Short mmCIF file of C-alpha atoms and ligand atoms in Angstrom, two decimals:
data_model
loop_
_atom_site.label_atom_id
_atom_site.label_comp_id
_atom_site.label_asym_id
_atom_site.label_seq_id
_atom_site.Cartn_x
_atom_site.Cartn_y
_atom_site.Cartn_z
CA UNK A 1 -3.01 31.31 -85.08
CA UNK A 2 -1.19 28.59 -86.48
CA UNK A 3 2.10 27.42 -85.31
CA UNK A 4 3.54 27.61 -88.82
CA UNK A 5 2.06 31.27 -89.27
CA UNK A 6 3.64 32.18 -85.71
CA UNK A 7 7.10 31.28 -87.41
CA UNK A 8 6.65 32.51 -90.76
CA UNK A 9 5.51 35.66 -89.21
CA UNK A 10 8.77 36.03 -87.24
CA UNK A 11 10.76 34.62 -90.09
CA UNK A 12 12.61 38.50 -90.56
CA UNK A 13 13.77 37.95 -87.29
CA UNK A 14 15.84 35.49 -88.31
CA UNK A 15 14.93 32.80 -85.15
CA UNK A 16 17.89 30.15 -84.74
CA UNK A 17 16.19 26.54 -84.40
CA UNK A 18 17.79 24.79 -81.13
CA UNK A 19 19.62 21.93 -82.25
CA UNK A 20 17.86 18.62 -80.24
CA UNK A 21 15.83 21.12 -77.91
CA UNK A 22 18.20 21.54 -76.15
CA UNK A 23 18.84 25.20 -75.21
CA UNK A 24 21.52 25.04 -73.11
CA UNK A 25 23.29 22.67 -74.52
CA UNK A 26 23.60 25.26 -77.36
CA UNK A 27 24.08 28.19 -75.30
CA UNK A 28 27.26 26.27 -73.79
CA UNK A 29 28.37 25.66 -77.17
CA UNK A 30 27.76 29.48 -78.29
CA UNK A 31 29.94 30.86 -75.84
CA UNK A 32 32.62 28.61 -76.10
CA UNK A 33 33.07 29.03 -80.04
CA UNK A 34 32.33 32.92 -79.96
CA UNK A 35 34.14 32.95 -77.01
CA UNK A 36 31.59 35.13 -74.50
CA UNK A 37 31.03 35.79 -71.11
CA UNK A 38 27.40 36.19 -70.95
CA UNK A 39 24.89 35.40 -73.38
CA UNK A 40 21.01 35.35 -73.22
CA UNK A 41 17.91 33.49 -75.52
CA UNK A 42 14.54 34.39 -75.92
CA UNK A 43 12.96 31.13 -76.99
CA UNK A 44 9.40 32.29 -78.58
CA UNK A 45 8.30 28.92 -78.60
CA UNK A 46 8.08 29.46 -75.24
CA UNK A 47 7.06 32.20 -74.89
CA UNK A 48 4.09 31.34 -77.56
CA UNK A 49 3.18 27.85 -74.82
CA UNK A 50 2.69 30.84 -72.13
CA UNK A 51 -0.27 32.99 -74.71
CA UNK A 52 -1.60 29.57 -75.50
CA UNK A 53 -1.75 28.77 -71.42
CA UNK A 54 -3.49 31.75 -70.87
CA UNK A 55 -5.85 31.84 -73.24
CA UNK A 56 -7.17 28.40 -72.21
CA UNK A 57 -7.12 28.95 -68.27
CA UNK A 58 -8.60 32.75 -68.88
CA UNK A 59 -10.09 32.97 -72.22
CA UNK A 60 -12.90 36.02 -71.63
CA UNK A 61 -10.09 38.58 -70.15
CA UNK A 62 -7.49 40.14 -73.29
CA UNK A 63 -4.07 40.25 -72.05
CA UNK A 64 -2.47 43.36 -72.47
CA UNK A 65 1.61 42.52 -71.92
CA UNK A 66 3.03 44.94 -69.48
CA UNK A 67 5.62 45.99 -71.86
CA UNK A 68 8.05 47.73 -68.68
CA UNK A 69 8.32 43.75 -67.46
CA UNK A 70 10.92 43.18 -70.79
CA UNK A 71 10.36 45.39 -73.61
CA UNK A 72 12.77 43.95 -75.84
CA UNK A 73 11.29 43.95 -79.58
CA UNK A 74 11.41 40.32 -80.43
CA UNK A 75 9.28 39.66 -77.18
CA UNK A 76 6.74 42.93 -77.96
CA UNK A 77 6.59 42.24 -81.87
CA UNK A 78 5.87 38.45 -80.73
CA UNK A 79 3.16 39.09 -78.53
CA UNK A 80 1.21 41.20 -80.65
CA UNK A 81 1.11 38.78 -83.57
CA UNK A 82 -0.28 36.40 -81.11
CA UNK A 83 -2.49 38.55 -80.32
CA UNK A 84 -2.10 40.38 -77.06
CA UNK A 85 -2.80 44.29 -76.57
CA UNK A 86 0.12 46.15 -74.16
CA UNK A 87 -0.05 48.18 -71.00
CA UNK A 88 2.35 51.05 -71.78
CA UNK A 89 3.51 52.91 -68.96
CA UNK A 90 5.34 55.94 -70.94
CA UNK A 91 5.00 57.93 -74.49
CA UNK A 92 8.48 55.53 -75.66
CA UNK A 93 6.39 51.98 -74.78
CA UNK A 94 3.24 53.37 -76.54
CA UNK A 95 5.29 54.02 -79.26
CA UNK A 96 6.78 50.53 -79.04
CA UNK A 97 3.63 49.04 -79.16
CA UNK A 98 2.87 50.69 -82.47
CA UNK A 99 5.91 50.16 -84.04
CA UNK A 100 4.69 46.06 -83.58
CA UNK A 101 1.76 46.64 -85.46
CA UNK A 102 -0.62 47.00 -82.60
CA UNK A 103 -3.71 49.19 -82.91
CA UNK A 104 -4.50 52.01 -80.57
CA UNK A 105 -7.41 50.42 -79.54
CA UNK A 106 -5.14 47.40 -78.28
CA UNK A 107 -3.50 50.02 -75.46
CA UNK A 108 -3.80 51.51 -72.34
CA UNK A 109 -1.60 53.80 -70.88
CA UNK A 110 -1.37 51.78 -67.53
CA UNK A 111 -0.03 54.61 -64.88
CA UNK A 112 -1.92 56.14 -62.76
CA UNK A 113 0.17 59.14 -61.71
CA UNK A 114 1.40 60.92 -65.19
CA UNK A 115 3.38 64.48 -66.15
CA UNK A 116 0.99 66.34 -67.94
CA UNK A 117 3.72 66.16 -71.35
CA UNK A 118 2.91 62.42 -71.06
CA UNK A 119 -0.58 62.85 -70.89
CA UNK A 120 -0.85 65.28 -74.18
CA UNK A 121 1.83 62.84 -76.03
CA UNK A 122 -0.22 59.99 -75.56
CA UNK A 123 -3.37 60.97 -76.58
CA UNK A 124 -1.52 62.50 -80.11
CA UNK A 125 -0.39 58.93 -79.93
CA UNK A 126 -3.72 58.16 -80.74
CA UNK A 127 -4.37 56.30 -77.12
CA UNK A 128 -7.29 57.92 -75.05
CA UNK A 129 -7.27 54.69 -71.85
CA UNK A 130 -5.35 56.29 -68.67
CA UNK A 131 -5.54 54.83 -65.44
CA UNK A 132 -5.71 56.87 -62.18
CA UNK A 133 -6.33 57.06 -58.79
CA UNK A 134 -5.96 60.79 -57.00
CA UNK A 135 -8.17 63.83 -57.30
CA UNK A 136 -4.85 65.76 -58.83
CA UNK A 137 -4.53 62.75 -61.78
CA UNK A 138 -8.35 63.00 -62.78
CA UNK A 139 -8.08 67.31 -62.96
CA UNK A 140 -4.78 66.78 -64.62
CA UNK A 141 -6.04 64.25 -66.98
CA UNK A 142 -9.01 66.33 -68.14
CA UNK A 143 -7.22 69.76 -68.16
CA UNK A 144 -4.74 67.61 -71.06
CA UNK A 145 -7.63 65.91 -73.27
CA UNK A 146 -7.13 67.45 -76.50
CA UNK A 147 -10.73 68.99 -77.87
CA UNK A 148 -12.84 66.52 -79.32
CA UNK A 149 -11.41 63.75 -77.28
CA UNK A 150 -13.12 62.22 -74.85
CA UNK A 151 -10.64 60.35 -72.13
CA UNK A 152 -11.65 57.12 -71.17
CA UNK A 153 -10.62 57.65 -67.29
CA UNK A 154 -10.17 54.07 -65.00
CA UNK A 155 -10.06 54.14 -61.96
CA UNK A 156 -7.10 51.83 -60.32
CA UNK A 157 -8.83 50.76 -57.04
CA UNK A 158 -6.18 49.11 -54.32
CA UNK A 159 -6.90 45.53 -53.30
CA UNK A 160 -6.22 44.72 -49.91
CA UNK A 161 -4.09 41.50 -48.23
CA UNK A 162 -3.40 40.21 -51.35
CA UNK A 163 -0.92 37.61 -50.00
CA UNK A 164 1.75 38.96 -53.16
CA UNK A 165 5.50 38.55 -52.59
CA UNK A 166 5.38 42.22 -53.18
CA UNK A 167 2.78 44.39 -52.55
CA UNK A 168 2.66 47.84 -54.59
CA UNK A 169 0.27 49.34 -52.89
CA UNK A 170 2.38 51.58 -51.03
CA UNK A 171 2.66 53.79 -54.88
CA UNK A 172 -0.70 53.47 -56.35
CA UNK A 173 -4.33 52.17 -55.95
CA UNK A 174 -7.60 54.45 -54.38
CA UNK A 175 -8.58 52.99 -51.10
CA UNK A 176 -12.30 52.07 -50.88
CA UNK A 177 -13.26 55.41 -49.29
CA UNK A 178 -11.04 57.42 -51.84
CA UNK A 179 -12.87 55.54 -54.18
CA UNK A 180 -15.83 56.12 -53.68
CA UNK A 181 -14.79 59.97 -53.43
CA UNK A 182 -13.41 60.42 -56.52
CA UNK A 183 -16.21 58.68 -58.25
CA UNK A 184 -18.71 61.16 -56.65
CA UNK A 185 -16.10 63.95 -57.67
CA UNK A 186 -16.10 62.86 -61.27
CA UNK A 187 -19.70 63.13 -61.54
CA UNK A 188 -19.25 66.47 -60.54
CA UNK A 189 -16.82 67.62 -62.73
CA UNK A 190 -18.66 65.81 -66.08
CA UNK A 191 -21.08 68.36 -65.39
CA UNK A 192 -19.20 70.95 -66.71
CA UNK A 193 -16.51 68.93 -68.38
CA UNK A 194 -17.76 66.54 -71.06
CA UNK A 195 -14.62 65.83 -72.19
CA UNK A 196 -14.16 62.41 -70.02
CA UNK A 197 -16.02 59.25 -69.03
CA UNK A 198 -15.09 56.60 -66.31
CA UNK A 199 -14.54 53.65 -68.57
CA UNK A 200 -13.83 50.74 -65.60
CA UNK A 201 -11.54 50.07 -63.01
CA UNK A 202 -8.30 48.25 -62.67
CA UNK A 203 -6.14 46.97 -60.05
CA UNK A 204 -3.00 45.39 -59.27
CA UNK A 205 -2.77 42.41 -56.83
CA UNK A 206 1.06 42.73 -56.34
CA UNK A 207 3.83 40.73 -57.83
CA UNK A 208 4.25 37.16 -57.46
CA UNK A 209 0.68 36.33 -56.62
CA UNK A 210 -0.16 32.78 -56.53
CA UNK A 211 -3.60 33.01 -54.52
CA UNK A 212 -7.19 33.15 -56.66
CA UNK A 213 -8.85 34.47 -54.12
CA UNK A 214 -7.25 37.94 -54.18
CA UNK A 215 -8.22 38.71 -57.62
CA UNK A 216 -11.42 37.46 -57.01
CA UNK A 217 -11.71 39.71 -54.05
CA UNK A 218 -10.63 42.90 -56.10
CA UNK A 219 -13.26 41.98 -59.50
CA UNK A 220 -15.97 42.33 -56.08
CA UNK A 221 -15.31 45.65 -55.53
CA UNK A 222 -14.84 46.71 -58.99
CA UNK A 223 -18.13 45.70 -59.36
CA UNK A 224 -19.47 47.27 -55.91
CA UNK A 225 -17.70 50.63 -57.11
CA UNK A 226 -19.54 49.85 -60.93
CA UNK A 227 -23.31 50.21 -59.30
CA UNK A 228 -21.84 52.88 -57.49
CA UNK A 229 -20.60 54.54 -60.52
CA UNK A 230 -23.82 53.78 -62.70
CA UNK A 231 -26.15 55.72 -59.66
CA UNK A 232 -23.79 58.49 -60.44
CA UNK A 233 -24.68 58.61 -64.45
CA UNK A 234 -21.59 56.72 -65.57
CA UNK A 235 -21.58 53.27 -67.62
CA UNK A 236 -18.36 51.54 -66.39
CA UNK A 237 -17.37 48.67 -68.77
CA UNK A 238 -14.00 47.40 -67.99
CA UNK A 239 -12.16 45.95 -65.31
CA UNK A 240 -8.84 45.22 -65.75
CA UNK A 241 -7.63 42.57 -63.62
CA UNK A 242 -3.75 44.02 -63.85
CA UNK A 243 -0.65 41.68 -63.42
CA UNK A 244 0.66 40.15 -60.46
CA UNK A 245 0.96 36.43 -62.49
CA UNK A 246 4.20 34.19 -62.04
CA UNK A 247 4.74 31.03 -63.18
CA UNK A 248 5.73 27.85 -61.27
CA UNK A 249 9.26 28.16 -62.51
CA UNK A 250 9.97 31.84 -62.25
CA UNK A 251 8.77 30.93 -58.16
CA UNK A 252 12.46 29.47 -58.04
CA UNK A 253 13.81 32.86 -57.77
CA UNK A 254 11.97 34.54 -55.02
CA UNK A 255 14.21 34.10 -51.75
CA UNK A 256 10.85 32.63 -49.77
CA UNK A 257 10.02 30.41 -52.11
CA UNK A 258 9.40 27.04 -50.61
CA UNK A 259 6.83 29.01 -48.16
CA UNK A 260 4.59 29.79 -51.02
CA UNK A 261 2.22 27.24 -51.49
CA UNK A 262 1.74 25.47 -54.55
CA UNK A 263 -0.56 26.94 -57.18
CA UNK A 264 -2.35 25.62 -60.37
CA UNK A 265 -2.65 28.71 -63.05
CA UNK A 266 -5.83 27.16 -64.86
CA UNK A 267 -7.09 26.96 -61.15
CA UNK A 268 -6.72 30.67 -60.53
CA UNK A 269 -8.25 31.27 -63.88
CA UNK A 270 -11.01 29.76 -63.62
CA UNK A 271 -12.13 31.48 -60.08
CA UNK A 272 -11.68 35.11 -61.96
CA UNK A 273 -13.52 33.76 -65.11
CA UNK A 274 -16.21 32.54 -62.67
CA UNK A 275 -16.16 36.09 -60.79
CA UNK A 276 -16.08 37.94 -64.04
CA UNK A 277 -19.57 36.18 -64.99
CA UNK A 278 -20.99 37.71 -61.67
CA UNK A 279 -19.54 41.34 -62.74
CA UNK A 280 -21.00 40.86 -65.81
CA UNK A 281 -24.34 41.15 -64.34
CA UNK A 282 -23.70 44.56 -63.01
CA UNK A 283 -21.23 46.19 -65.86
CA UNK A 284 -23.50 44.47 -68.36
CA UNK A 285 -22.95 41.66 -71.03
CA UNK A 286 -20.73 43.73 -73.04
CA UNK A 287 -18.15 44.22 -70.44
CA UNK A 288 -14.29 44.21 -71.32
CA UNK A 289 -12.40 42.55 -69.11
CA UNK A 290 -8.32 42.73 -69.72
CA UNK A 291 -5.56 42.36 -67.78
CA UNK A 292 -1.60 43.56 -67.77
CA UNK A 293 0.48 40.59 -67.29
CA UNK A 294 4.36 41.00 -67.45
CA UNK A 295 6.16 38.51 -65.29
CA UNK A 296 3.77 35.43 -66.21
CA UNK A 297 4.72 36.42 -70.50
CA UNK A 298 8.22 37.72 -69.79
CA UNK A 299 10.02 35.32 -67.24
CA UNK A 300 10.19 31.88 -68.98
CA UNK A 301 11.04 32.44 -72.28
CA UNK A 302 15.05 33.62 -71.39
CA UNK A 303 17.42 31.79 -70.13
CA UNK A 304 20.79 33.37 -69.25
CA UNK A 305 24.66 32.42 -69.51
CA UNK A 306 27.12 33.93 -67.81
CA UNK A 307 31.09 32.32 -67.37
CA UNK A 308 33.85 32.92 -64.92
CA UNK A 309 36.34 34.87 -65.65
CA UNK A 310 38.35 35.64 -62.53
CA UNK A 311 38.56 33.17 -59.20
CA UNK A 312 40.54 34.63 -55.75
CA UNK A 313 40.09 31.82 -52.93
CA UNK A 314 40.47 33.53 -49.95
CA UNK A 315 42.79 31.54 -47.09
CA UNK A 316 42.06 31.89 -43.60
CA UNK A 317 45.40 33.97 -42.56
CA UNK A 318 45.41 32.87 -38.96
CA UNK A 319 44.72 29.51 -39.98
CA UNK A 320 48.43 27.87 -38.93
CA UNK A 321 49.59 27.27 -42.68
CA UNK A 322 51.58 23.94 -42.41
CA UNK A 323 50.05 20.59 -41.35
CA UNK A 324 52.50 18.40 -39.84
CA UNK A 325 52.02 15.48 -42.19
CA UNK A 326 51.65 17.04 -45.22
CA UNK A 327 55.46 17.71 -47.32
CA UNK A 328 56.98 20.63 -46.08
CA UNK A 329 57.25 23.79 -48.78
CA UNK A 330 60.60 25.91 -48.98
CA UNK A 331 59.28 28.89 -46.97
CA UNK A 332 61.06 31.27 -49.52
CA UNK A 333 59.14 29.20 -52.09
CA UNK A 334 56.09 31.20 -53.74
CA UNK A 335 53.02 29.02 -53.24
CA UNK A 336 50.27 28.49 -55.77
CA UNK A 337 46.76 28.08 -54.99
CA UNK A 338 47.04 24.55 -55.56
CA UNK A 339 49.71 24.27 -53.04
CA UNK A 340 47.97 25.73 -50.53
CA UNK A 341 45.10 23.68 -51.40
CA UNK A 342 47.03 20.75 -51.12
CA UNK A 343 48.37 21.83 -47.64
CA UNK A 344 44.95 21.83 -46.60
CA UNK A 345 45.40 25.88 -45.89
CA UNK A 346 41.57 26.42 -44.82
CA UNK A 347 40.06 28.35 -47.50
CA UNK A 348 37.75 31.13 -46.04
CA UNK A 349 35.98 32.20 -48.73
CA UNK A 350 36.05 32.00 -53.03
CA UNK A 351 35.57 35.24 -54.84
CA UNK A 352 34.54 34.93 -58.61
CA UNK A 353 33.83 37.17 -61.18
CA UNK A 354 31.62 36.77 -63.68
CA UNK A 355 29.99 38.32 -67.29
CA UNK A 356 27.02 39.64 -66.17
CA UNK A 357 25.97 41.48 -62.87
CA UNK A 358 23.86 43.98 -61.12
CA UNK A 359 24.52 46.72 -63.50
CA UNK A 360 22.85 43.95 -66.22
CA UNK A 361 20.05 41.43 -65.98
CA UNK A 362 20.78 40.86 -62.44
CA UNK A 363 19.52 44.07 -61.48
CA UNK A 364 16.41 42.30 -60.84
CA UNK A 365 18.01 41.42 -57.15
CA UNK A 366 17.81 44.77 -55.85
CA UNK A 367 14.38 45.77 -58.10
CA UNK A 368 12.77 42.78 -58.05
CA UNK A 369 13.88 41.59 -55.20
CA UNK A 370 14.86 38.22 -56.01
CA UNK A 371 17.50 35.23 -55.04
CA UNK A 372 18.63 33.95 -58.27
CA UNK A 373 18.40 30.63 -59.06
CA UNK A 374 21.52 29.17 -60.46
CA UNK A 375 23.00 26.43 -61.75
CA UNK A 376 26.55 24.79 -62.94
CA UNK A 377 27.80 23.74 -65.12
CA UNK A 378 31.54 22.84 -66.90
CA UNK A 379 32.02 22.57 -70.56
CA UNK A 380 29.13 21.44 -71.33
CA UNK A 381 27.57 19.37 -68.25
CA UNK A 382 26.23 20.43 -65.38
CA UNK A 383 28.15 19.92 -61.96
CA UNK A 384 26.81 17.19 -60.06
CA UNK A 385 26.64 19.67 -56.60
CA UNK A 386 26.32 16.58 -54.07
CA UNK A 387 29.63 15.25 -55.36
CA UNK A 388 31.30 18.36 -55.46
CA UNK A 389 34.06 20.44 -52.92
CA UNK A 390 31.93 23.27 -51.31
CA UNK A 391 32.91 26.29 -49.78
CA UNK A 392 31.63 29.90 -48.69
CA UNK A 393 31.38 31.99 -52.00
CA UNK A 394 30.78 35.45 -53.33
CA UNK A 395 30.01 35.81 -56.79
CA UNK A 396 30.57 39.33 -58.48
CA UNK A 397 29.49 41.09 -61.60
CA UNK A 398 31.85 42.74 -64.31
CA UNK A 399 32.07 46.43 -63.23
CA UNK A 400 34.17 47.54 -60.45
CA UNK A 401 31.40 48.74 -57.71
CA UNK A 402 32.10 46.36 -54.80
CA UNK A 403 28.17 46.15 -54.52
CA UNK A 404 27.79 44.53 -58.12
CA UNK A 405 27.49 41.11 -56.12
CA UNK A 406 24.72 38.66 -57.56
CA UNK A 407 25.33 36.29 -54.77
CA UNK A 408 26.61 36.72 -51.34
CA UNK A 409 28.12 34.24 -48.80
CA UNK A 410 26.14 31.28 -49.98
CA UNK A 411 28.10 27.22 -50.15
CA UNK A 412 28.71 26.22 -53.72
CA UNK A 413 30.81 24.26 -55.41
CA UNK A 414 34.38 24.75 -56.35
CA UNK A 415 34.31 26.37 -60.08
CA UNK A 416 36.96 26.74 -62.21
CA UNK A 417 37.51 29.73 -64.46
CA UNK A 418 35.88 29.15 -67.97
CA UNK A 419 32.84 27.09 -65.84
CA UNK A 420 29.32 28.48 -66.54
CA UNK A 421 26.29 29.89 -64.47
CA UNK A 422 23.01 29.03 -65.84
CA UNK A 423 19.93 31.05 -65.17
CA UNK A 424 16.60 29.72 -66.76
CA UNK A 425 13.19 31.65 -66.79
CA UNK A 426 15.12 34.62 -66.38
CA UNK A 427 13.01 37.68 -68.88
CA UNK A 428 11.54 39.31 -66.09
CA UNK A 429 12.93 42.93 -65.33
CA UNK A 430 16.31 41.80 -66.03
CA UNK A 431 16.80 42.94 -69.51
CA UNK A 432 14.69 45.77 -69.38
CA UNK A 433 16.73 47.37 -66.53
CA UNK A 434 20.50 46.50 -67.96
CA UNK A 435 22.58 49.31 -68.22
CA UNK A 436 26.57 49.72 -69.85
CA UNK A 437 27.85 50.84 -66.42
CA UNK A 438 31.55 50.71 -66.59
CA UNK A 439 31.12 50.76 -70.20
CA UNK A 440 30.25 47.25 -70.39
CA UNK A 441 27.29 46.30 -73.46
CA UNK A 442 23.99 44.60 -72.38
CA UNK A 443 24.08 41.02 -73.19
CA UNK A 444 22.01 41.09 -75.90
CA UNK A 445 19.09 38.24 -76.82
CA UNK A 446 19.63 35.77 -79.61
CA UNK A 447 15.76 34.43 -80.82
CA UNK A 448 15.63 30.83 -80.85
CA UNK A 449 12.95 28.53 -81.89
CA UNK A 450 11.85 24.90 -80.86
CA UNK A 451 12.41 22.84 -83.84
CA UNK A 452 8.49 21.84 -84.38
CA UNK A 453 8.11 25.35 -84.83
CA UNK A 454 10.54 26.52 -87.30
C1 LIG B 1 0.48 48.99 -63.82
C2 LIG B 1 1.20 47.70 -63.92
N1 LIG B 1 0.63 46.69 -64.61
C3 LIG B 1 1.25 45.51 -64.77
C4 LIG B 1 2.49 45.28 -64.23
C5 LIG B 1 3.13 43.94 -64.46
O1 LIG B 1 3.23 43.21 -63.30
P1 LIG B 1 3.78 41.71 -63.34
O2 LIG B 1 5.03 41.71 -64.11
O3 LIG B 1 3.96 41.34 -61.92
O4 LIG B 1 2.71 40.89 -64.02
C6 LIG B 1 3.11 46.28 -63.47
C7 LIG B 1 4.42 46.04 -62.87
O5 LIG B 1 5.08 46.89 -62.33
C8 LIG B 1 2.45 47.53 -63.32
O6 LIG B 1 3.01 48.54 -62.63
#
């Protein structure tokens, strides 16, 4: 597809171009006119630079976007006209996918432990491609195929050290015993039920996974289990390599992140393509190979504002108040902030408050377990931090839980109310999980453009 297609495809969405590139820039300037305390982009220009990445470091394995990651329509409806299929993980994101245009062919229902309502919704969806990985799930899965369906049943195998910042193998993913179990089960139960077929296999390697090797390792034994499953009278031909992909800038936000090592994404491409040509020998030359990335689509194409709205510096109270040398203050005098500033009154701690918070697109901090990264900035430049006054700060979120903290006891500079907070790459499993706690509206996305693709 065509850069000019890409726009004039998305030209009902109404895309604002970014004046000079500049996103930020214009952000500042957004808030500041409209007078907000949070706003958020989704730049698809981006987010079209990360299809056009993958395709060239993985170009035999179909990305299906893991719509739970951000499902926000102008990131869906863009992905499908460039030409990604979706993992759907409900009835409501299968739906979403369709509503995009995507074909039912272009979707698998991507969890592997369903409620049987689900299952039956989903297949008069139109979608018949269910992961699973339990005895119950298979049963369960052909007890609900309609008649005259046949489910097309893969099995989500669980890779092992995977090195991922998180690991989700503790929820989902057959051991290599269970495995092979359920495989040998399944051949027992097509003999009376023909109403199924094991399609493939799938896996996940974790999230944040920088490291080749552990994909590689999991296409092995979705091909071991494949001969496996072909002595058995099946003809596997899928593997679906899952998600687990982050980008080099979206690393920023995991709290470890200087101890991952760095990572080249058309390197880790190119081991799985090179794997996937050895599974092809066993699945066969018309294997499928697909994979549900979220994080690796989702994180770089938003960037979030937020401003300060409230400030309470926090003096030491034993601190003795009065230096010597400093002019004295009428004691029945009412001190500012500034005065006691200018006394040199040790400041403890600084408490801000902010637009946005845990109950919005930081919510990622406690499910995604990230640090995030933050910068800046006042009016419409960034503060140069080496320059600036530091001191022991705790920035909250709008709503009045004393939890809604997005960062905690860190050194920052001195801000000032009206300064700004400036999170880039920020799409992943912020938006999707934003609530109106407290009554407060998710910051919603404004769809911006680069200029050479308007
Ligand atoms: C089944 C499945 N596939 C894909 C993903 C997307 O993972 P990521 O965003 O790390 O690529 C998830 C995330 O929870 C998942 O559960």
């Amino acid at each position: 597809m065509t850069e000019q297609s890409l726009a004039k495809r998305l030209s009902d969405l109404q895309p604002h171009i970014i004046p000079n590139n500049d996103s930020t820039d214009y952000m500042l300037k957004y808030c500041m006119e409209k007078d907000l305390d949070a706003m958020a982009v989704v730049n698809v220009s981006i987010l079209k630079r990360q299809v056009e990445l993958w395709k060239r470091a993985m170009p035999s394995v179909w990305p299906h976007y893991a719509i739970k990651c951000n499902p926000h329509p102008v990131i869906v409806r863009t992905l499908h006209e460039l030409g990604c299929g979706f993992d759907a993980a409900s009835p409501n994101e299968v739906e979403k996918a369709l509503s995009v245009g995507s074909t039912i062919s272009s979707i698998i229902y991507a969890n592997p432990q369903k409620q049987a309502v689900n299952i039956k919704k989903v297949y008069e969806l139109g979608v018949d491609t269910f992961t699973f990985d339990s005895e119950m799930e298979l049963i369960k899965m052909i007890e609900n195929t309609p008649e005259g369906k046949i489910g097309q049943f893969v099995l989500r195998i669980l890779p092992v050290n995977t090195g991922a910042h998180q690991n989700f193998g503790s929820k989902f993913g057959a051991s290599k015993k269970e495995s092979e179990r359920l495989l040998k089960l399944a051949q027992r139960l097509a003999q009376t039920h023909k109403n199924f077929t094991i399609a493939g296999f799938s896996f996940h390697v974790g999230t944040g996974c920088p490291f080749g090797e552990a994909y590689v390792k999991a296409i092995q034994e979705c091909t071991r289990l494949c001969s496996l499953a072909q002595e058995l009278g099946f003809a596997p031909k899928l593997i679906d390599i899952g998600g687990g992909f982050i980008t080099q800038e979206a690393l920023l936000h995991l709290k470890d992140h200087e101890s991952i090592p760095s990572f080249n994404f058309m390197d880790i491409g190119a081991a799985i393509e090179k794997q996937l040509i050895e599974a092809r020998k066993v699945f066969g030359e018309d294997m499928k190979a697909i994979s549900e990335p979220g994080r690796f689509f989702a994180s770089n194409c938003v960037k979030l504002v937020t401003r300060i709205y409230g400030r309470r510096i926090m003096f030491d109270d034993n601190e003795p108040d009065v230096i010597e040398q400093m002019p004295k203050v009428d004691e029945e005098e009412s001190l500012t902030e500034s005065d006691m500033m200018i006394r040199q009154n040790k400041i403890e701690h600084v408490k801000y408050y902010v637009g946005e918070g845990m109950y919005g697109y930081f919510n990622n901090i406690m499910f995604d377990h990230v640090l995030p990264n933050m910068r800046f900035f006042r009016n419409e430049f960034p503060l140069d931090e080496q320059d600036c006054e530091k001191h022991i700060s705790y920035i909250f979120g709008p709503t009045c839980d004393s939890m809604d903290c997005i960062l905690e006891g860190k050194q920052i500079p001195l801000l000032e109310i009206g300064d700004f907070i400036v999170v880039e790459c920020f799409g992943a499993y912020t938006w999707a999980g934003a609530t109106e706690f407290n009554g407060i509206a998710v910051t919603q996305m404004v769809t911006v453009v680069e200029p050479e693709d308007a």
